[in-house]
């Protein structure tokens, strides 16, 4: 089962998939420039992707199985979008 997670705000649209993921997280967005941070269940930042393009694949193979918080930071408008991610 592939689950799409879609966010829509006044300024931005963001879709991430698959969720749960086994190694790559696909990101499709209208955000022109953004950073991605991934936090573990204790709140520790464990991955950071700097200044991503509007459509990309993020490699999360290094993460052990578990539940994570993915935070997308819009570098133009200052919006922060957060979503739970399950790594299988």
mmCIF file of N, CA, C and O in Angstrom:
data_model
loop_
_atom_site.group_PDB
_atom_site.id
_atom_site.type_symbol
_atom_site.label_atom_id
_atom_site.label_comp_id
_atom_site.label_asym_id
_atom_site.label_seq_id
_atom_site.Cartn_x
_atom_site.Cartn_y
_atom_site.Cartn_z
ATOM 1 N N UNK A 1 0.851 -1.177 0.000
ATOM 2 C CA UNK A 1 0.000 0.000 0.000
ATOM 3 C C UNK A 1 0.889 1.229 0.000
ATOM 4 O O UNK A 1 1.776 1.354 0.821
ATOM 5 N N UNK A 2 0.662 2.143 -0.922
ATOM 6 C CA UNK A 2 1.378 3.416 -0.967
ATOM 7 C C UNK A 2 0.424 4.500 -0.516
ATOM 8 O O UNK A 2 -0.659 4.649 -1.065
ATOM 9 N N UNK A 3 0.838 5.221 0.490
ATOM 10 C CA UNK A 3 0.013 6.288 1.041
ATOM 11 C C UNK A 3 0.629 7.624 0.666
ATOM 12 O O UNK A 3 1.819 7.841 0.854
ATOM 13 N N UNK A 4 -0.184 8.508 0.127
ATOM 14 C CA UNK A 4 0.246 9.870 -0.169
ATOM 15 C C UNK A 4 -0.143 10.749 0.995
ATOM 16 O O UNK A 4 -1.245 10.649 1.512
ATOM 17 N N UNK A 5 0.765 11.609 1.402
ATOM 18 C CA UNK A 5 0.465 12.601 2.428
ATOM 19 C C UNK A 5 0.539 13.950 1.741
ATOM 20 O O UNK A 5 1.580 14.324 1.208
ATOM 21 N N UNK A 6 -0.583 14.672 1.734
ATOM 22 C CA UNK A 6 -0.647 15.939 1.013
ATOM 23 C C UNK A 6 -0.952 17.073 1.986
ATOM 24 O O UNK A 6 -1.834 16.958 2.820
ATOM 25 N N UNK A 7 -0.178 18.151 1.879
ATOM 26 C CA UNK A 7 -0.392 19.354 2.671
ATOM 27 C C UNK A 7 -0.755 20.477 1.717
ATOM 28 O O UNK A 7 -0.180 20.595 0.638
ATOM 29 N N UNK A 8 -1.668 21.323 2.121
ATOM 30 C CA UNK A 8 -2.013 22.505 1.335
ATOM 31 C C UNK A 8 -2.140 23.675 2.306
ATOM 32 O O UNK A 8 -2.899 23.613 3.258
ATOM 33 N N UNK A 9 -1.351 24.717 2.087
ATOM 34 C CA UNK A 9 -1.472 25.931 2.873
ATOM 35 C C UNK A 9 -1.767 27.069 1.909
ATOM 36 O O UNK A 9 -1.832 26.865 0.694
ATOM 37 N N UNK A 10 -1.883 28.265 2.433
ATOM 38 C CA UNK A 10 -2.159 29.417 1.577
ATOM 39 C C UNK A 10 -1.068 29.608 0.534
ATOM 40 O O UNK A 10 -1.338 29.942 -0.608
ATOM 41 N N UNK A 11 0.169 29.368 0.923
ATOM 42 C CA UNK A 11 1.307 29.618 0.024
ATOM 43 C C UNK A 11 1.831 28.357 -0.671
ATOM 44 O O UNK A 11 2.431 28.453 -1.728
ATOM 45 N N UNK A 12 1.631 27.196 -0.067
ATOM 46 C CA UNK A 12 2.362 26.013 -0.516
ATOM 47 C C UNK A 12 1.503 24.768 -0.641
ATOM 48 O O UNK A 12 0.509 24.613 0.044
ATOM 49 N N UNK A 13 1.978 23.860 -1.504
ATOM 50 C CA UNK A 13 1.419 22.522 -1.621
ATOM 51 C C UNK A 13 2.581 21.541 -1.484
ATOM 52 O O UNK A 13 3.665 21.778 -2.024
ATOM 53 N N UNK A 14 2.357 20.450 -0.750
ATOM 54 C CA UNK A 14 3.416 19.481 -0.493
ATOM 55 C C UNK A 14 2.816 18.092 -0.450
ATOM 56 O O UNK A 14 1.836 17.855 0.251
ATOM 57 N N UNK A 15 3.407 17.157 -1.199
ATOM 58 C CA UNK A 15 3.003 15.763 -1.167
ATOM 59 C C UNK A 15 4.236 14.916 -0.929
ATOM 60 O O UNK A 15 5.260 15.108 -1.599
ATOM 61 N N UNK A 16 4.154 13.987 0.057
ATOM 62 C CA UNK A 16 5.254 13.057 0.304
ATOM 63 C C UNK A 16 4.711 11.631 0.211
ATOM 64 O O UNK A 16 3.597 11.354 0.625
ATOM 65 N N UNK A 17 5.531 10.733 -0.349
ATOM 66 C CA UNK A 17 5.129 9.335 -0.496
ATOM 67 C C UNK A 17 6.350 8.488 -0.793
ATOM 68 O O UNK A 17 7.375 9.048 -1.213
ATOM 69 N N UNK A 18 6.353 7.191 -0.582
ATOM 70 C CA UNK A 18 5.331 6.445 0.142
ATOM 71 C C UNK A 18 5.502 6.636 1.650
ATOM 72 O O UNK A 18 6.585 6.989 2.124
ATOM 73 N N UNK A 19 4.457 6.430 2.356
ATOM 74 C CA UNK A 19 4.477 6.496 3.806
ATOM 75 C C UNK A 19 3.523 5.425 4.309
ATOM 76 O O UNK A 19 2.317 5.600 4.156
ATOM 77 N N UNK A 20 4.032 4.321 4.827
ATOM 78 C CA UNK A 20 5.393 4.067 5.267
ATOM 79 C C UNK A 20 6.373 3.910 4.099
ATOM 80 O O UNK A 20 5.984 3.610 2.990
ATOM 81 N N UNK A 21 7.660 4.139 4.418
ATOM 82 C CA UNK A 21 8.712 4.077 3.413
ATOM 83 C C UNK A 21 9.769 3.061 3.836
ATOM 84 O O UNK A 21 9.996 2.856 5.027
ATOM 85 N N UNK A 22 10.426 2.487 2.837
ATOM 86 C CA UNK A 22 11.492 1.525 3.129
ATOM 87 C C UNK A 22 12.877 2.089 2.838
ATOM 88 O O UNK A 22 13.870 1.464 3.189
ATOM 89 N N UNK A 23 12.957 3.247 2.182
ATOM 90 C CA UNK A 23 14.303 3.746 1.890
ATOM 91 C C UNK A 23 14.359 5.080 1.194
ATOM 92 O O UNK A 23 15.298 5.840 1.376
ATOM 93 N N UNK A 24 13.392 5.377 0.353
ATOM 94 C CA UNK A 24 13.354 6.674 -0.319
ATOM 95 C C UNK A 24 12.003 7.322 -0.079
ATOM 96 O O UNK A 24 10.969 6.660 -0.117
ATOM 97 N N UNK A 25 12.031 8.615 0.152
ATOM 98 C CA UNK A 25 10.823 9.401 0.359
ATOM 99 C C UNK A 25 10.729 10.391 -0.796
ATOM 100 O O UNK A 25 11.628 11.209 -0.991
ATOM 101 N N UNK A 26 9.686 10.268 -1.587
ATOM 102 C CA UNK A 26 9.480 11.160 -2.732
ATOM 103 C C UNK A 26 8.767 12.426 -2.259
ATOM 104 O O UNK A 26 7.787 12.345 -1.523
ATOM 105 N N UNK A 27 9.258 13.589 -2.705
ATOM 106 C CA UNK A 27 8.681 14.876 -2.326
ATOM 107 C C UNK A 27 8.307 15.634 -3.587
ATOM 108 O O UNK A 27 9.147 15.845 -4.459
ATOM 109 N N UNK A 28 7.036 16.034 -3.693
ATOM 110 C CA UNK A 28 6.561 16.898 -4.777
ATOM 111 C C UNK A 28 5.945 18.122 -4.117
ATOM 112 O O UNK A 28 5.047 17.991 -3.291
ATOM 113 N N UNK A 29 6.416 19.302 -4.505
ATOM 114 C CA UNK A 29 5.978 20.504 -3.810
ATOM 115 C C UNK A 29 6.026 21.734 -4.707
ATOM 116 O O UNK A 29 6.754 21.763 -5.691
ATOM 117 N N UNK A 30 5.246 22.739 -4.325
ATOM 118 C CA UNK A 30 5.321 24.052 -4.978
ATOM 119 C C UNK A 30 6.254 24.989 -4.225
ATOM 120 O O UNK A 30 6.459 26.117 -4.647
ATOM 121 N N UNK A 31 6.808 24.512 -3.106
ATOM 122 C CA UNK A 31 7.748 25.328 -2.340
ATOM 123 C C UNK A 31 9.009 25.497 -3.175
ATOM 124 O O UNK A 31 9.644 24.512 -3.551
ATOM 125 N N UNK A 32 9.410 26.743 -3.487
ATOM 126 C CA UNK A 32 10.548 26.940 -4.376
ATOM 127 C C UNK A 32 11.897 26.554 -3.767
ATOM 128 O O UNK A 32 12.803 26.152 -4.472
ATOM 129 N N UNK A 33 12.022 26.653 -2.467
ATOM 130 C CA UNK A 33 13.273 26.315 -1.804
ATOM 131 C C UNK A 33 12.953 25.929 -0.368
ATOM 132 O O UNK A 33 12.278 26.670 0.344
ATOM 133 N N UNK A 34 13.432 24.778 0.063
ATOM 134 C CA UNK A 34 13.086 24.301 1.394
ATOM 135 C C UNK A 34 14.183 23.414 1.969
ATOM 136 O O UNK A 34 15.001 22.859 1.240
ATOM 137 N N UNK A 35 14.190 23.312 3.278
ATOM 138 C CA UNK A 35 15.025 22.359 4.000
ATOM 139 C C UNK A 35 14.122 21.287 4.575
ATOM 140 O O UNK A 35 12.956 21.542 4.864
ATOM 141 N N UNK A 36 14.681 20.103 4.765
ATOM 142 C CA UNK A 36 13.952 19.004 5.387
ATOM 143 C C UNK A 36 14.767 18.525 6.583
ATOM 144 O O UNK A 36 15.970 18.290 6.464
ATOM 145 N N UNK A 37 14.089 18.403 7.719
ATOM 146 C CA UNK A 37 14.705 17.850 8.912
ATOM 147 C C UNK A 37 13.887 16.653 9.351
ATOM 148 O O UNK A 37 12.656 16.679 9.280
ATOM 149 N N UNK A 38 14.559 15.604 9.798
ATOM 150 C CA UNK A 38 13.874 14.426 10.307
ATOM 151 C C UNK A 38 14.319 14.220 11.744
ATOM 152 O O UNK A 38 15.513 14.200 12.047
ATOM 153 N N UNK A 39 13.305 14.080 12.628
ATOM 154 C CA UNK A 39 13.542 13.937 14.061
ATOM 155 C C UNK A 39 13.084 12.564 14.521
ATOM 156 O O UNK A 39 12.069 12.045 14.048
ATOM 157 N N UNK A 40 13.816 11.992 15.490
ATOM 158 C CA UNK A 40 13.383 10.727 16.076
ATOM 159 C C UNK A 40 12.344 10.978 17.161
ATOM 160 O O UNK A 40 11.958 12.128 17.413
ATOM 161 N N UNK A 41 11.885 9.919 17.818
ATOM 162 C CA UNK A 41 10.807 10.045 18.800
ATOM 163 C C UNK A 41 11.205 10.836 20.040
ATOM 164 O O UNK A 41 10.336 11.329 20.758
ATOM 165 N N UNK A 42 12.505 11.005 20.286
ATOM 166 C CA UNK A 42 12.954 11.804 21.423
ATOM 167 C C UNK A 42 13.104 13.284 21.072
ATOM 168 O O UNK A 42 13.417 14.094 21.936
ATOM 169 N N UNK A 43 12.903 13.629 19.789
ATOM 170 C CA UNK A 43 13.038 15.014 19.352
ATOM 171 C C UNK A 43 14.419 15.369 18.832
ATOM 172 O O UNK A 43 14.667 16.510 18.457
ATOM 173 N N UNK A 44 15.317 14.409 18.757
ATOM 174 C CA UNK A 44 16.673 14.642 18.255
ATOM 175 C C UNK A 44 16.671 14.667 16.729
ATOM 176 O O UNK A 44 16.121 13.762 16.089
ATOM 177 N N UNK A 45 17.278 15.725 16.152
ATOM 178 C CA UNK A 45 17.382 15.788 14.694
ATOM 179 C C UNK A 45 18.414 14.773 14.238
ATOM 180 O O UNK A 45 19.559 14.805 14.663
ATOM 181 N N UNK A 46 17.992 13.863 13.340
ATOM 182 C CA UNK A 46 18.889 12.800 12.907
ATOM 183 C C UNK A 46 19.256 12.876 11.426
ATOM 184 O O UNK A 46 20.248 12.299 11.012
ATOM 185 N N UNK A 47 18.454 13.588 10.620
ATOM 186 C CA UNK A 47 18.789 13.811 9.214
ATOM 187 C C UNK A 47 18.427 15.241 8.837
ATOM 188 O O UNK A 47 17.447 15.799 9.344
ATOM 189 N N UNK A 48 19.223 15.812 7.925
ATOM 190 C CA UNK A 48 18.976 17.165 7.449
ATOM 191 C C UNK A 48 19.303 17.207 5.965
ATOM 192 O O UNK A 48 20.369 16.769 5.542
ATOM 193 N N UNK A 49 18.359 17.704 5.179
ATOM 194 C CA UNK A 49 18.553 17.876 3.741
ATOM 195 C C UNK A 49 18.438 19.362 3.459
ATOM 196 O O UNK A 49 17.398 19.979 3.716
ATOM 197 N N UNK A 50 19.483 19.967 2.921
ATOM 198 C CA UNK A 50 19.572 21.421 2.761
ATOM 199 C C UNK A 50 19.155 21.864 1.373
ATOM 200 O O UNK A 50 19.567 21.270 0.381
ATOM 201 N N UNK A 51 18.331 22.919 1.317
ATOM 202 C CA UNK A 51 17.964 23.633 0.082
ATOM 203 C C UNK A 51 17.584 22.684 -1.059
ATOM 204 O O UNK A 51 18.244 22.636 -2.088
ATOM 205 N N UNK A 52 16.502 21.950 -0.874
ATOM 206 C CA UNK A 52 16.035 20.981 -1.857
ATOM 207 C C UNK A 52 15.298 21.658 -3.016
ATOM 208 O O UNK A 52 14.798 22.754 -2.890
ATOM 209 N N UNK A 53 15.206 20.947 -4.120
ATOM 210 C CA UNK A 53 14.448 21.405 -5.285
ATOM 211 C C UNK A 53 12.983 21.040 -5.109
ATOM 212 O O UNK A 53 12.594 20.400 -4.147
ATOM 213 N N UNK A 54 12.132 21.428 -6.066
ATOM 214 C CA UNK A 54 10.691 21.238 -5.905
ATOM 215 C C UNK A 54 10.219 19.794 -6.074
ATOM 216 O O UNK A 54 9.124 19.469 -5.680
ATOM 217 N N UNK A 55 10.979 18.930 -6.668
ATOM 218 C CA UNK A 55 10.616 17.520 -6.752
ATOM 219 C C UNK A 55 11.884 16.712 -6.563
ATOM 220 O O UNK A 55 12.838 16.860 -7.317
ATOM 221 N N UNK A 56 11.903 15.882 -5.541
ATOM 222 C CA UNK A 56 13.134 15.169 -5.243
ATOM 223 C C UNK A 56 12.843 13.891 -4.480
ATOM 224 O O UNK A 56 11.745 13.678 -3.985
ATOM 225 N N UNK A 57 13.850 13.056 -4.366
ATOM 226 C CA UNK A 57 13.768 11.834 -3.595
ATOM 227 C C UNK A 57 14.787 11.919 -2.471
ATOM 228 O O UNK A 57 15.960 12.188 -2.719
ATOM 229 N N UNK A 58 14.335 11.716 -1.242
ATOM 230 C CA UNK A 58 15.209 11.792 -0.082
ATOM 231 C C UNK A 58 15.589 10.380 0.351
ATOM 232 O O UNK A 58 14.729 9.522 0.528
ATOM 233 N N UNK A 59 16.879 10.136 0.531
ATOM 234 C CA UNK A 59 17.376 8.820 0.930
ATOM 235 C C UNK A 59 17.306 8.695 2.452
ATOM 236 O O UNK A 59 18.013 9.392 3.179
ATOM 237 N N UNK A 60 16.434 7.801 2.923
ATOM 238 C CA UNK A 60 16.300 7.577 4.366
ATOM 239 C C UNK A 60 16.682 6.136 4.735
ATOM 240 O O UNK A 60 16.281 5.634 5.779
ATOM 241 N N UNK A 61 17.490 5.487 3.882
ATOM 242 C CA UNK A 61 17.929 4.113 4.149
ATOM 243 C C UNK A 61 18.637 3.985 5.494
ATOM 244 O O UNK A 61 18.556 2.944 6.133
ATOM 245 N N UNK A 62 19.346 5.018 5.914
ATOM 246 C CA UNK A 62 20.142 4.947 7.143
ATOM 247 C C UNK A 62 19.291 4.930 8.408
ATOM 248 O O UNK A 62 19.796 4.600 9.479
ATOM 249 N N UNK A 63 18.013 5.257 8.293
ATOM 250 C CA UNK A 63 17.145 5.274 9.472
ATOM 251 C C UNK A 63 16.716 3.859 9.847
ATOM 252 O O UNK A 63 16.315 3.084 8.985
ATOM 253 N N UNK A 64 16.789 3.524 11.138
ATOM 254 C CA UNK A 64 16.208 2.243 11.554
ATOM 255 C C UNK A 64 14.685 2.309 11.485
ATOM 256 O O UNK A 64 14.108 3.399 11.399
ATOM 257 N N UNK A 65 14.050 1.152 11.520
ATOM 258 C CA UNK A 65 12.591 1.124 11.515
ATOM 259 C C UNK A 65 12.059 1.916 12.697
ATOM 260 O O UNK A 65 12.625 1.884 13.786
ATOM 261 N N UNK A 66 10.982 2.648 12.453
ATOM 262 C CA UNK A 66 10.383 3.420 13.530
ATOM 263 C C UNK A 66 9.519 4.543 13.004
ATOM 264 O O UNK A 66 9.265 4.650 11.797
ATOM 265 N N UNK A 67 9.091 5.402 13.922
ATOM 266 C CA UNK A 67 8.242 6.542 13.599
ATOM 267 C C UNK A 67 9.058 7.813 13.781
ATOM 268 O O UNK A 67 9.748 7.978 14.793
ATOM 269 N N UNK A 68 8.972 8.712 12.810
ATOM 270 C CA UNK A 68 9.760 9.943 12.796
ATOM 271 C C UNK A 68 8.864 11.141 12.490
ATOM 272 O O UNK A 68 7.783 10.991 11.926
ATOM 273 N N UNK A 69 9.360 12.306 12.837
ATOM 274 C CA UNK A 69 8.705 13.554 12.474
ATOM 275 C C UNK A 69 9.516 14.190 11.354
ATOM 276 O O UNK A 69 10.732 14.390 11.498
ATOM 277 N N UNK A 70 8.856 14.479 10.238
ATOM 278 C CA UNK A 70 9.512 15.145 9.106
ATOM 279 C C UNK A 70 9.049 16.601 9.111
ATOM 280 O O UNK A 70 7.846 16.872 9.131
ATOM 281 N N UNK A 71 10.008 17.509 9.075
ATOM 282 C CA UNK A 71 9.700 18.945 9.106
ATOM 283 C C UNK A 71 10.232 19.599 7.829
ATOM 284 O O UNK A 71 11.414 19.492 7.538
ATOM 285 N N UNK A 72 9.338 20.232 7.093
ATOM 286 C CA UNK A 72 9.692 20.955 5.876
ATOM 287 C C UNK A 72 9.663 22.450 6.196
ATOM 288 O O UNK A 72 8.645 22.956 6.657
ATOM 289 N N UNK A 73 10.761 23.136 5.935
ATOM 290 C CA UNK A 73 10.855 24.562 6.214
ATOM 291 C C UNK A 73 10.923 25.310 4.884
ATOM 292 O O UNK A 73 11.877 25.141 4.117
ATOM 293 N N UNK A 74 9.898 26.111 4.612
ATOM 294 C CA UNK A 74 9.849 26.949 3.412
ATOM 295 C C UNK A 74 10.821 28.108 3.620
ATOM 296 O O UNK A 74 10.624 28.947 4.488
ATOM 297 N N UNK A 75 11.900 28.142 2.830
ATOM 298 C CA UNK A 75 12.930 29.166 2.992
ATOM 299 C C UNK A 75 12.520 30.519 2.421
ATOM 300 O O UNK A 75 13.177 31.515 2.681
ATOM 301 N N UNK A 76 11.421 30.564 1.664
ATOM 302 C CA UNK A 76 10.946 31.821 1.073
ATOM 303 C C UNK A 76 9.902 32.485 1.962
ATOM 304 O O UNK A 76 9.993 33.661 2.290
ATOM 305 N N UNK A 77 8.887 31.716 2.392
ATOM 306 C CA UNK A 77 7.765 32.273 3.149
ATOM 307 C C UNK A 77 7.858 32.036 4.651
ATOM 308 O O UNK A 77 7.047 32.551 5.407
ATOM 309 N N UNK A 78 8.798 31.201 5.084
ATOM 310 C CA UNK A 78 8.970 30.934 6.505
ATOM 311 C C UNK A 78 7.991 29.945 7.098
ATOM 312 O O UNK A 78 7.974 29.744 8.302
ATOM 313 N N UNK A 79 7.174 29.297 6.277
ATOM 314 C CA UNK A 79 6.221 28.305 6.780
ATOM 315 C C UNK A 79 6.950 27.019 7.157
ATOM 316 O O UNK A 79 7.949 26.652 6.545
ATOM 317 N N UNK A 80 6.426 26.339 8.171
ATOM 318 C CA UNK A 80 6.948 25.040 8.584
ATOM 319 C C UNK A 80 5.810 24.039 8.505
ATOM 320 O O UNK A 80 4.750 24.248 9.089
ATOM 321 N N UNK A 81 6.029 22.954 7.766
ATOM 322 C CA UNK A 81 5.045 21.892 7.611
ATOM 323 C C UNK A 81 5.627 20.633 8.247
ATOM 324 O O UNK A 81 6.779 20.287 7.989
ATOM 325 N N UNK A 82 4.832 19.942 9.089
ATOM 326 C CA UNK A 82 5.314 18.756 9.789
ATOM 327 C C UNK A 82 4.410 17.576 9.512
ATOM 328 O O UNK A 82 3.193 17.739 9.396
ATOM 329 N N UNK A 83 5.016 16.385 9.447
ATOM 330 C CA UNK A 83 4.238 15.178 9.235
ATOM 331 C C UNK A 83 4.967 13.976 9.816
ATOM 332 O O UNK A 83 6.196 13.914 9.789
ATOM 333 N N UNK A 84 4.180 13.037 10.327
ATOM 334 C CA UNK A 84 4.728 11.786 10.838
ATOM 335 C C UNK A 84 5.123 10.893 9.666
ATOM 336 O O UNK A 84 4.424 10.801 8.663
ATOM 337 N N UNK A 85 6.284 10.220 9.810
ATOM 338 C CA UNK A 85 6.781 9.293 8.812
ATOM 339 C C UNK A 85 7.041 7.952 9.488
ATOM 340 O O UNK A 85 7.615 7.901 10.573
ATOM 341 N N UNK A 86 6.622 6.879 8.836
ATOM 342 C CA UNK A 86 6.923 5.541 9.324
ATOM 343 C C UNK A 86 7.970 4.934 8.409
ATOM 344 O O UNK A 86 7.784 4.858 7.192
ATOM 345 N N UNK A 87 9.094 4.515 8.988
ATOM 346 C CA UNK A 87 10.167 3.841 8.234
ATOM 347 C C UNK A 87 10.053 2.358 8.524
ATOM 348 O O UNK A 87 10.070 1.941 9.662
ATOM 349 N N UNK A 88 9.886 1.560 7.467
ATOM 350 C CA UNK A 88 9.765 0.092 7.631
ATOM 351 C C UNK A 88 11.117 -0.559 7.488
ATOM 352 O O UNK A 88 11.990 -0.100 6.835
#
